[in-house]
XYZ file of C-alpha atoms in Angstrom:
683
model
C 326.584 179.556 22.483
C 324.504 177.704 24.734
C 322.030 175.915 22.154
C 318.392 174.051 22.486
C 318.873 170.499 21.105
C 317.197 170.940 17.448
C 315.428 167.947 18.310
C 313.585 169.411 20.674
C 312.416 172.208 18.938
C 308.324 171.644 18.110
C 306.767 173.581 15.507
C 303.255 174.217 15.161
C 302.258 175.245 11.765
C 298.841 175.939 9.764
C 297.846 177.574 6.800
C 295.091 180.345 6.236
C 293.906 180.537 1.734
C 293.391 185.111 2.028
C 293.307 187.527 0.278
C 294.625 190.855 0.725
C 293.564 192.038 4.689
C 290.025 192.771 4.502
C 289.023 196.569 5.170
C 285.901 195.769 7.020
C 286.322 194.299 10.615
C 286.790 190.401 10.270
C 287.760 188.103 13.499
C 290.158 185.118 13.237
C 290.295 182.637 16.541
C 293.170 179.832 16.782
C 292.951 177.574 19.414
C 294.834 174.517 20.133
C 294.237 171.827 23.255
C 298.660 171.971 24.440
C 301.651 172.981 22.775
C 304.771 172.098 23.765
C 308.408 172.439 23.014
C 312.423 172.516 24.765
C 312.417 172.631 28.197
C 308.265 173.845 28.200
C 304.186 172.826 27.997
C 301.635 175.078 27.440
C 297.955 173.969 27.634
C 294.955 175.350 25.763
C 296.894 177.968 24.193
C 294.105 180.691 21.989
C 294.886 183.633 19.713
C 292.295 186.108 18.859
C 292.731 188.663 15.963
C 290.172 190.924 15.483
C 291.507 193.113 12.372
C 289.707 196.380 12.149
C 291.046 197.814 9.545
C 293.834 196.877 6.492
C 295.997 198.966 9.047
C 295.639 196.638 12.064
C 293.365 196.157 14.593
C 293.544 194.232 18.268
C 295.298 190.563 19.460
C 294.257 189.129 22.632
C 296.352 185.426 23.006
C 296.027 183.175 26.384
C 296.526 180.447 27.635
C 296.505 177.869 30.490
C 299.067 176.584 32.570
C 302.568 177.122 31.385
C 305.528 173.853 32.582
C 309.007 174.813 32.410
C 310.924 171.971 33.222
C 309.603 170.826 37.030
C 308.338 174.357 37.776
C 304.757 175.458 36.753
C 305.712 179.029 35.697
C 301.737 179.831 35.191
C 297.771 178.748 36.066
C 296.168 181.335 33.791
C 297.932 184.307 31.608
C 296.163 186.399 29.210
C 297.637 188.770 26.594
C 295.930 191.572 24.624
C 297.851 195.045 22.445
C 296.747 196.925 19.018
C 298.302 195.825 16.099
C 298.973 197.538 13.650
C 300.053 196.251 10.356
C 300.379 199.460 8.051
C 304.585 199.546 7.692
C 307.082 197.466 10.171
C 304.433 196.004 12.214
C 303.887 197.316 16.294
C 302.046 196.505 19.385
C 301.240 198.898 20.791
C 299.205 199.491 24.662
C 300.106 196.228 25.401
C 298.723 194.345 28.845
C 298.646 191.111 30.555
C 297.247 189.487 33.159
C 299.405 185.907 34.365
C 297.913 184.337 37.769
C 300.900 182.594 39.405
C 301.510 179.542 41.800
C 304.545 181.122 42.952
C 304.192 184.874 42.641
C 300.519 185.481 42.470
C 298.707 187.839 40.756
C 301.322 189.820 37.828
C 300.249 192.646 35.835
C 302.474 193.232 32.414
C 302.418 196.211 30.048
C 304.405 196.158 26.723
C 305.046 197.343 23.222
C 306.842 196.302 20.828
C 308.088 196.603 16.812
C 308.429 194.438 14.730
C 310.397 194.876 10.970
C 309.049 191.750 9.313
C 308.611 187.875 10.498
C 312.477 186.952 11.058
C 313.544 190.399 10.456
C 314.377 192.802 13.903
C 312.336 193.177 16.738
C 311.883 195.520 19.902
C 310.165 195.184 22.907
C 309.746 197.025 26.020
C 308.026 195.291 29.165
C 306.903 195.954 32.566
C 306.189 193.686 35.335
C 304.720 193.996 38.115
C 302.682 192.722 41.267
C 302.767 192.220 44.680
C 304.587 188.711 45.006
C 307.224 189.462 42.496
C 307.805 193.015 42.811
C 308.135 195.434 39.961
C 310.176 195.144 36.874
C 310.931 196.723 33.381
C 313.163 195.587 30.948
C 314.092 195.419 26.892
C 314.506 193.232 24.379
C 316.081 193.540 20.974
C 316.745 191.363 17.892
C 318.131 191.533 14.581
C 317.787 190.617 10.989
C 320.652 188.050 11.713
C 318.547 186.370 14.439
C 320.788 188.210 17.503
C 319.081 189.675 20.558
C 320.218 191.816 23.552
C 318.336 191.883 26.591
C 318.521 194.757 29.490
C 315.910 194.520 32.719
C 316.516 196.096 36.157
C 313.715 195.781 39.166
C 313.397 194.784 43.157
C 311.549 191.691 44.245
C 311.163 190.130 48.018
C 314.112 188.491 48.685
C 311.769 185.425 49.635
C 311.279 184.793 46.711
C 315.045 184.131 45.429
C 315.559 182.386 48.808
C 313.082 180.273 48.914
C 315.043 177.473 46.598
C 317.677 177.600 48.382
C 316.214 177.559 52.040
C 314.760 174.587 53.509
C 310.407 174.054 53.610
C 309.049 176.759 56.641
C 311.828 178.844 57.217
C 311.120 182.177 57.200
C 312.568 185.262 54.912
C 312.361 188.866 54.747
C 314.292 191.592 53.096
C 314.766 192.787 49.336
C 316.749 192.368 46.100
C 317.128 195.035 43.713
C 319.044 193.547 40.496
C 319.553 194.820 37.315
C 321.190 192.673 34.390
C 321.179 192.175 30.888
C 321.762 189.069 28.607
C 322.763 188.458 24.750
C 322.993 185.420 22.173
C 323.649 184.996 18.844
C 319.850 183.351 17.629
C 316.806 183.098 19.812
C 317.801 179.904 21.404
C 321.394 181.122 21.933
C 322.390 182.117 25.344
C 325.764 183.469 25.346
C 326.671 186.099 28.224
C 324.609 187.269 31.139
C 325.282 189.964 33.699
C 323.724 191.020 36.482
C 324.107 193.395 39.364
C 322.441 193.107 42.996
C 322.354 194.403 46.205
C 320.080 192.810 49.014
C 318.867 195.243 51.277
C 317.569 194.389 54.961
C 317.694 190.198 54.392
C 317.406 188.064 56.581
C 315.932 184.248 57.356
C 315.203 181.870 60.505
C 314.515 178.358 60.514
C 312.011 177.195 62.828
C 313.511 176.625 66.005
C 315.984 179.837 66.124
C 319.323 178.013 65.171
C 319.565 179.273 62.194
C 319.210 182.546 61.281
C 320.370 186.223 60.396
C 319.030 189.503 60.413
C 319.508 193.312 58.755
C 321.630 191.845 56.106
C 322.888 194.185 53.175
C 324.881 193.065 50.535
C 326.296 193.496 46.714
C 326.563 191.130 43.862
C 328.333 191.523 40.824
C 328.125 187.969 38.746
C 329.577 187.706 35.065
C 328.860 185.104 32.974
C 330.039 183.549 29.188
C 329.360 180.370 27.156
C 331.375 178.912 25.037
C 331.446 174.876 24.626
C 330.856 175.526 28.522
C 330.257 178.161 31.487
C 332.475 180.250 32.552
C 331.897 183.440 34.940
C 332.807 185.704 38.013
C 331.650 186.710 40.931
C 331.657 189.589 43.783
C 330.230 189.521 46.215
C 330.773 192.280 49.239
C 329.170 192.164 52.746
C 328.765 195.215 53.874
C 325.945 194.825 57.360
C 324.260 192.238 59.196
C 324.717 189.483 61.416
C 324.481 185.224 60.872
C 324.039 182.807 63.458
C 324.627 179.254 62.394
C 324.641 177.320 65.577
C 326.988 176.853 67.228
C 328.755 179.769 64.371
C 327.975 183.711 64.838
C 329.063 186.182 62.999
C 328.880 190.104 62.377
C 329.933 191.928 59.732
C 332.766 194.138 60.175
C 332.501 197.623 61.549
C 334.492 199.345 59.159
C 335.051 197.940 55.176
C 332.990 195.231 54.042
C 333.783 191.282 53.714
C 334.990 190.506 50.244
C 334.287 187.377 48.225
C 335.318 186.896 44.525
C 335.521 183.926 42.829
C 336.076 182.534 38.652
C 334.273 179.927 37.951
C 334.019 177.219 34.954
C 330.629 174.878 34.969
C 330.677 171.932 32.600
C 327.636 169.351 31.899
C 329.173 166.742 34.449
C 331.775 169.415 36.401
C 332.117 172.378 37.894
C 335.256 174.572 39.325
C 336.032 176.797 41.722
C 339.380 179.254 40.256
C 341.300 181.521 42.358
C 338.871 182.170 44.903
C 339.842 185.460 47.614
C 338.387 185.763 50.577
C 339.306 189.381 52.481
C 337.965 189.575 55.981
C 339.092 193.136 57.491
C 340.158 192.203 61.352
C 340.456 188.602 60.704
C 342.935 187.936 57.769
C 342.972 186.946 54.128
C 342.343 183.514 52.188
C 342.395 182.326 48.924
C 340.544 179.101 48.199
C 339.784 176.155 44.980
C 336.654 173.486 44.963
C 336.156 171.510 42.320
C 333.472 168.347 41.520
C 333.509 165.702 38.823
C 330.192 163.938 38.038
C 328.454 162.490 41.622
C 331.752 162.106 43.190
C 332.477 164.363 46.569
C 333.457 167.779 46.221
C 337.343 168.769 46.790
C 337.652 171.914 48.296
C 340.874 173.249 49.633
C 341.360 176.933 51.343
C 345.071 178.973 52.175
C 344.217 181.685 55.303
C 347.068 183.957 55.343
C 348.114 186.676 58.531
C 345.105 185.013 60.279
C 343.951 187.080 63.889
C 343.587 184.174 66.089
C 341.725 186.402 68.874
C 338.889 186.527 66.418
C 339.436 183.731 64.426
C 339.603 181.098 68.066
C 336.596 182.928 69.285
C 334.752 183.017 66.631
C 335.158 179.757 64.871
C 337.147 177.550 66.863
C 335.580 177.404 70.779
C 332.109 177.373 69.572
C 332.929 173.288 68.247
C 334.266 173.223 71.289
C 332.859 171.077 74.917
C 330.986 173.318 76.686
C 332.648 173.527 80.148
C 335.995 172.792 78.823
C 339.543 174.707 78.729
C 339.186 175.054 75.367
C 335.697 176.046 75.303
C 336.913 179.240 77.534
C 340.261 179.986 76.899
C 340.716 183.590 74.630
C 344.035 183.098 71.895
C 346.570 185.571 70.567
C 348.736 186.094 68.037
C 348.913 185.645 64.092
C 348.784 182.303 61.706
C 348.794 181.012 58.596
C 346.460 177.867 58.197
C 346.212 175.485 54.791
C 343.505 173.239 54.904
C 342.276 170.501 51.910
C 339.096 168.895 52.231
C 337.240 165.838 50.029
C 335.730 164.476 51.548
C 335.983 165.615 55.651
C 339.302 167.237 56.397
C 342.489 165.671 54.404
C 345.028 167.891 55.068
C 346.442 170.801 57.188
C 349.352 173.335 57.292
C 350.245 175.332 60.016
C 352.214 178.226 61.817
C 351.524 179.997 64.320
C 353.442 182.737 65.987
C 353.458 185.439 69.469
C 351.098 182.941 70.461
C 349.050 183.147 73.550
C 346.283 181.020 75.147
C 345.178 182.836 78.375
C 341.766 181.282 81.260
C 339.807 183.925 81.838
C 339.357 182.310 84.975
C 343.315 182.504 85.537
C 343.655 178.282 85.522
C 345.602 178.676 82.714
C 348.519 181.003 80.929
C 350.768 179.982 78.126
C 353.024 183.512 76.582
C 355.310 183.446 73.553
C 353.800 180.404 71.951
C 355.204 179.524 68.694
C 354.138 176.340 66.045
C 354.232 175.162 62.748
C 353.830 171.052 61.290
C 351.360 169.708 58.838
C 349.232 166.989 59.281
C 348.066 163.997 56.868
C 344.254 161.897 57.159
C 346.406 159.107 54.718
C 350.310 159.877 55.592
C 352.379 160.872 58.586
C 353.152 164.731 59.592
C 355.424 166.580 62.458
C 354.947 169.366 63.719
C 356.676 171.962 66.824
C 355.773 173.171 69.700
C 357.775 175.696 71.626
C 356.966 178.577 74.117
C 358.197 181.219 76.172
C 356.323 180.784 79.862
C 353.024 180.218 81.633
C 351.502 179.036 84.515
C 348.936 176.625 85.643
C 346.617 177.551 88.416
C 348.317 180.298 89.575
C 352.237 178.069 89.357
C 354.344 179.600 86.876
C 356.791 177.634 84.418
C 359.263 178.168 82.357
C 359.821 177.677 78.376
C 359.087 174.557 76.676
C 360.745 172.792 73.492
C 358.219 170.122 71.551
C 358.817 168.083 69.102
C 356.126 165.582 67.457
C 355.582 163.647 65.429
C 351.317 163.435 63.897
C 349.127 160.746 62.604
C 346.014 160.531 61.381
C 344.065 160.795 64.763
C 347.516 160.594 67.359
C 350.701 162.963 68.455
C 353.653 161.387 69.799
C 357.047 162.958 71.239
C 360.022 162.489 68.934
C 362.429 163.788 72.271
C 362.000 164.601 75.981
C 361.072 167.344 77.655
C 361.940 169.152 80.404
C 359.483 172.625 81.698
C 361.093 174.667 85.068
C 358.186 175.039 87.766
C 359.125 176.315 91.862
C 362.761 176.010 91.350
C 362.770 172.266 89.890
C 361.680 170.994 86.899
C 359.000 168.764 85.175
C 360.087 165.905 83.005
C 357.864 164.301 80.602
C 358.839 161.011 78.369
C 357.055 159.325 76.080
C 353.751 161.947 75.532
C 351.444 159.921 72.948
C 347.723 161.726 72.245
C 344.671 160.217 70.552
C 341.982 162.147 69.337
C 339.886 159.392 67.819
C 336.129 159.732 67.983
C 336.667 163.542 68.825
C 337.580 162.864 72.302
C 341.074 163.708 73.312
C 343.282 161.136 75.671
C 347.161 162.113 77.009
C 349.830 159.373 78.160
C 352.749 160.142 79.414
C 355.633 159.404 81.657
C 356.988 162.089 83.583
C 359.428 162.739 86.337
C 359.158 165.374 89.047
C 362.689 166.914 90.396
C 362.837 168.923 93.669
C 359.980 170.589 93.374
C 360.007 173.273 96.226
C 356.850 172.821 98.767
C 357.086 176.436 100.243
C 356.159 178.692 96.686
C 353.269 175.441 96.111
C 351.616 176.228 99.817
C 351.726 179.548 99.468
C 350.259 179.784 96.324
C 347.288 177.238 96.460
C 346.396 178.776 99.996
C 347.678 176.060 101.760
C 349.558 176.517 105.224
C 353.035 176.760 104.429
C 355.009 173.583 104.027
C 359.235 173.162 102.710
C 360.430 170.854 101.713
C 360.809 169.768 98.236
C 358.961 167.314 95.777
C 360.171 164.854 93.630
C 358.557 161.898 91.817
C 358.324 159.312 88.862
C 355.372 159.156 87.374
C 355.337 155.323 85.289
C 352.007 157.093 83.529
C 349.934 159.745 83.737
C 346.709 160.019 81.928
C 344.400 162.835 81.146
C 341.171 161.359 79.042
C 337.557 162.819 79.443
C 338.922 166.026 81.816
C 340.302 163.558 84.602
C 343.917 163.450 85.238
C 345.090 160.366 87.006
C 348.543 158.500 87.610
C 348.880 155.224 88.476
C 352.228 155.878 89.850
C 353.040 157.450 93.661
C 354.540 160.988 94.179
C 357.458 160.770 96.905
C 357.991 164.134 98.709
C 360.520 164.996 101.068
C 359.192 166.941 103.672
C 360.502 167.997 107.296
C 362.985 165.428 107.250
C 360.506 162.213 106.748
C 358.694 161.704 103.629
C 355.329 161.849 102.664
C 353.937 159.490 99.686
C 350.275 160.350 97.631
C 348.756 157.568 95.639
C 345.840 157.136 93.464
C 346.046 160.375 92.552
C 342.818 161.620 90.167
C 341.956 164.866 89.473
C 338.087 165.209 87.665
C 337.183 168.174 85.564
C 340.895 169.118 85.176
C 341.278 173.148 84.654
C 337.542 173.192 84.722
C 335.441 175.337 86.992
C 335.077 172.595 89.957
C 338.040 170.238 90.110
C 337.721 166.721 92.127
C 340.757 165.603 93.679
C 340.632 162.241 94.633
C 343.883 160.703 96.794
C 345.215 158.432 99.401
C 348.322 159.858 101.643
C 350.892 158.324 103.959
C 353.221 160.366 106.256
C 356.694 158.427 107.863
C 358.947 160.009 109.962
C 357.750 163.565 109.797
C 360.215 165.975 112.368
C 357.858 167.936 114.594
C 360.881 170.645 115.469
C 361.299 172.248 112.091
C 357.581 171.636 110.985
C 356.920 173.297 114.865
C 359.165 176.320 113.685
C 357.734 176.912 109.974
C 354.279 176.808 111.618
C 354.755 179.317 114.856
C 352.775 176.825 117.222
C 355.622 176.702 119.826
C 358.200 174.120 120.053
C 357.496 170.212 119.642
C 360.219 167.635 119.445
C 359.674 164.608 117.984
C 358.376 161.936 114.805
C 355.427 161.439 113.545
C 353.254 159.469 111.535
C 350.355 159.298 109.338
C 347.532 158.945 106.675
C 344.766 160.439 104.770
C 342.588 158.314 103.352
C 340.091 158.580 100.885
C 340.734 162.231 100.450
C 338.009 163.992 98.276
C 338.963 167.984 97.375
C 336.037 170.389 95.383
C 337.558 172.977 93.853
C 340.905 172.388 96.293
C 338.521 172.726 98.932
C 338.474 169.048 101.633
C 335.041 167.722 101.801
C 335.962 164.533 102.659
C 338.404 162.314 104.602
C 340.078 160.245 107.547
C 342.926 161.550 108.938
C 345.500 160.409 111.593
C 348.632 161.633 113.194
C 350.527 160.098 115.679
C 354.001 159.978 117.963
C 356.851 157.273 116.395
C 359.437 157.050 119.443
C 362.585 156.877 118.058
C 366.350 156.168 120.062
C 367.666 159.224 120.785
C 364.929 161.910 120.052
C 363.407 163.670 122.532
C 359.741 163.887 122.511
C 359.540 167.691 124.079
C 356.578 170.163 123.865
C 356.783 173.602 124.773
C 354.110 175.513 127.078
C 353.230 177.403 123.758
C 352.372 174.698 122.397
C 350.520 173.100 124.555
C 348.360 175.992 124.992
C 347.423 176.079 120.676
C 346.868 172.139 121.066
C 344.631 172.702 124.031
C 342.257 175.361 122.509
C 342.995 173.466 118.788
C 340.598 170.485 120.559
C 338.220 172.621 121.523
C 338.940 174.249 124.630
C 339.564 177.346 125.975
C 343.073 176.296 126.805
C 344.756 174.292 130.330
C 342.722 174.529 132.867
C 343.387 173.007 136.633
C 344.909 174.657 139.496
C 348.371 172.349 139.035
C 348.308 172.226 135.089
C 348.593 176.103 134.739
C 351.228 176.503 137.772
C 353.320 173.639 135.285
C 352.721 175.864 132.604
C 353.977 178.891 134.411
C 357.192 177.184 135.923
C 358.236 175.762 133.100
C 359.094 175.788 129.739
C 359.157 172.258 128.196
C 357.408 168.953 128.989
C 358.130 165.407 127.759
C 354.968 163.586 126.746
C 354.799 159.902 126.116
C 351.852 160.130 123.137
C 351.001 162.629 120.954
C 348.407 161.984 118.184
C 345.113 163.752 116.293
C 342.778 161.551 114.214
C 339.925 164.184 112.119
C 337.168 162.191 110.393
C 335.214 164.930 107.860
C 331.995 164.697 106.458
C 329.108 167.246 105.175
C 331.109 169.493 107.036
C 331.486 168.537 109.844
C 334.414 166.866 111.369
C 334.897 164.264 114.251
C 338.161 164.642 116.458
C 339.706 161.905 118.095
C 342.930 161.415 120.134
C 345.825 158.911 121.099
C 343.295 155.886 122.513
C 342.113 155.691 125.708
C 344.973 156.543 127.947
C 342.914 158.162 130.776
C 339.381 155.599 131.650
C 338.494 158.843 134.240
C 337.552 161.459 130.960
C 333.999 161.607 129.893
C 333.334 159.719 126.368
C 332.639 163.295 124.458
C 336.835 163.580 125.356
C 339.565 162.480 123.992
C 343.470 162.772 124.587
C 345.593 164.880 122.212
C 348.446 164.348 124.258
C 349.433 162.424 127.262
C 352.201 163.371 129.436
C 355.411 162.009 130.881
C 357.464 162.517 134.132
C 357.350 165.128 136.040
C 355.701 167.537 135.796
C 353.554 165.619 133.461
C 350.401 167.507 131.256
C 347.856 165.791 129.797
C 346.351 167.853 126.949
C 342.251 166.882 126.945
C 339.657 167.826 123.556
C 336.353 168.834 124.791
C 334.778 168.713 121.892
C 334.516 165.610 119.416
C 332.193 166.871 116.755
C 332.996 170.362 115.407
C 332.673 172.660 112.113
C 335.508 172.670 109.772
C 335.413 176.005 109.040
C 335.866 176.627 113.069
C 338.591 173.641 113.154
C 340.423 175.440 109.800
C 339.843 179.009 111.579
C 341.502 177.599 114.945
C 344.753 175.772 113.471
C 345.409 178.341 110.965
C 345.176 181.465 113.912
C 347.627 178.980 115.668
C 350.008 178.387 112.507
C 350.002 182.205 112.303
C 350.692 183.053 116.787
C 347.614 184.543 117.289
C 344.947 183.977 119.846
C 342.974 180.961 118.295
C 338.952 181.634 118.547
C 337.214 180.315 120.870
C 335.675 176.851 120.596
C 332.648 175.145 122.385
C 330.363 172.562 122.777
């Protein structure tokens, strides 16, 4: 039993030398400056007993402030009743008024039967007020001192929430409670049982970032004291919603959230034993917690059959950086998760099956995920990650088989990995990830083998290239949403080579990725290129570059580009009439003009050329065009030469508009590639 310290019990005694209780009226007054005992202090108590006859009279009790521990019980109180002393003493028609600093004005109605001092007693009481609600209860004691009490009533929820919520928070709702308690003597409390229901429960912080509304819940608590308190509690959350930024949770539409636990409360420690959480549609979990003295709380959670779709959406996604890929992903599958804390996350184990990750914007999709592993804040761990297939920016890729070592803040691949993609493969070596300080960074060495460019350009909506892409990536790095490499990507395209340097993608997989790079072209063969593009026949070779390329959401924003022909021994530089017509329109003209040149186009199918070249400088949506150089001194300053003819018949192609809208230039190019009538240009 829970006993008050014997040395804390204060006895106030006084004696009166009286004879038999008088038959005539008399009054007894007792006053004191203060009265204190274990955990309480009562100021200015007074007793007035107005004896009307030998059978009893009227008794009144009053006091000023009552202090209970560190809390004030009331400011003023007054109680009175009719006291009958004939036979067993009893107090009838009892009433009282209490002015409480916490609950405001309260009224009390009671009756009591007392067999004898230290004998049996029985009390019925009713307490009510606008601040406290309406309560009624009973109390009984036996001759040996054992007692038993019951109570029930309802009260505004703010009375019970106030000690738990910070100041200035608003709360609402009603609590309906019923309970009982018992002890072996007046200073013992041995058993407590409480059942309660919260109705329309709510609260809100001043900034609105933490709130609850329309809550409904039931609680049952039983506690027994034997050297230490032991008990159990069961909570059923049935209705309502809770916002605890960044998290938001709603009670399930079917069933209720059930939280149960067994606990032990000692003088210097407490334990939550065999706790269990059941959340319909989400999963189940068992948990334990312990605190000894002033040490940090140690607790663990073992979750089973966790449905990843709601778990990721409601508990993982909200803590991700806004706008990042993890903050957009949808998850699927079933998982088992075991966590331990104290202080902070100390260890984790997981198993994820039938998983999937999907970006609703279509930037990323991974299917058939299986993962398992364990992590520790103090020791090495390991993990496995496998998937069946997926896609990135609509580019499909194949399966992955990954094996990793885990450190407290790092991940390292234990063996090379390879993923099939675009008819070739992407190899990954020496993958290292770090999440120190909450930010994720990745580094790895990679290799691209024989990636087919035709499906790549088709899926990205670019002009159709053929050939393969192969490259060694000495170091590929991802940090802060930026993907970059210090290596050179080399592609074998149209019999020549394309080298990409200083490639970087900011906001990778974000809503508006930005790509920057420098590109150089060497010995591109024009005949296979023009055959693919339906541009018209051109034979020869090209060199060129694209400097300071910037793509926003995969669309060009700015660059400086130039393509120019190169002579190769034994390679004829020829061009067809169709290609001449398309180049002419690409330069801003309506086609080849002039009587002799038009006649040549009708009489000859192919022509020789000395030089072929095109330069484009893109800024702010406007393309500034240039040609092979000043080989025609008679051309106006706003004209430029795209093709300088050779031999007879000789045909030159002159551009008539150095500045044009980029969108118009792309329309002309795409029309020529598809073999359509190009859009007519103008000054």
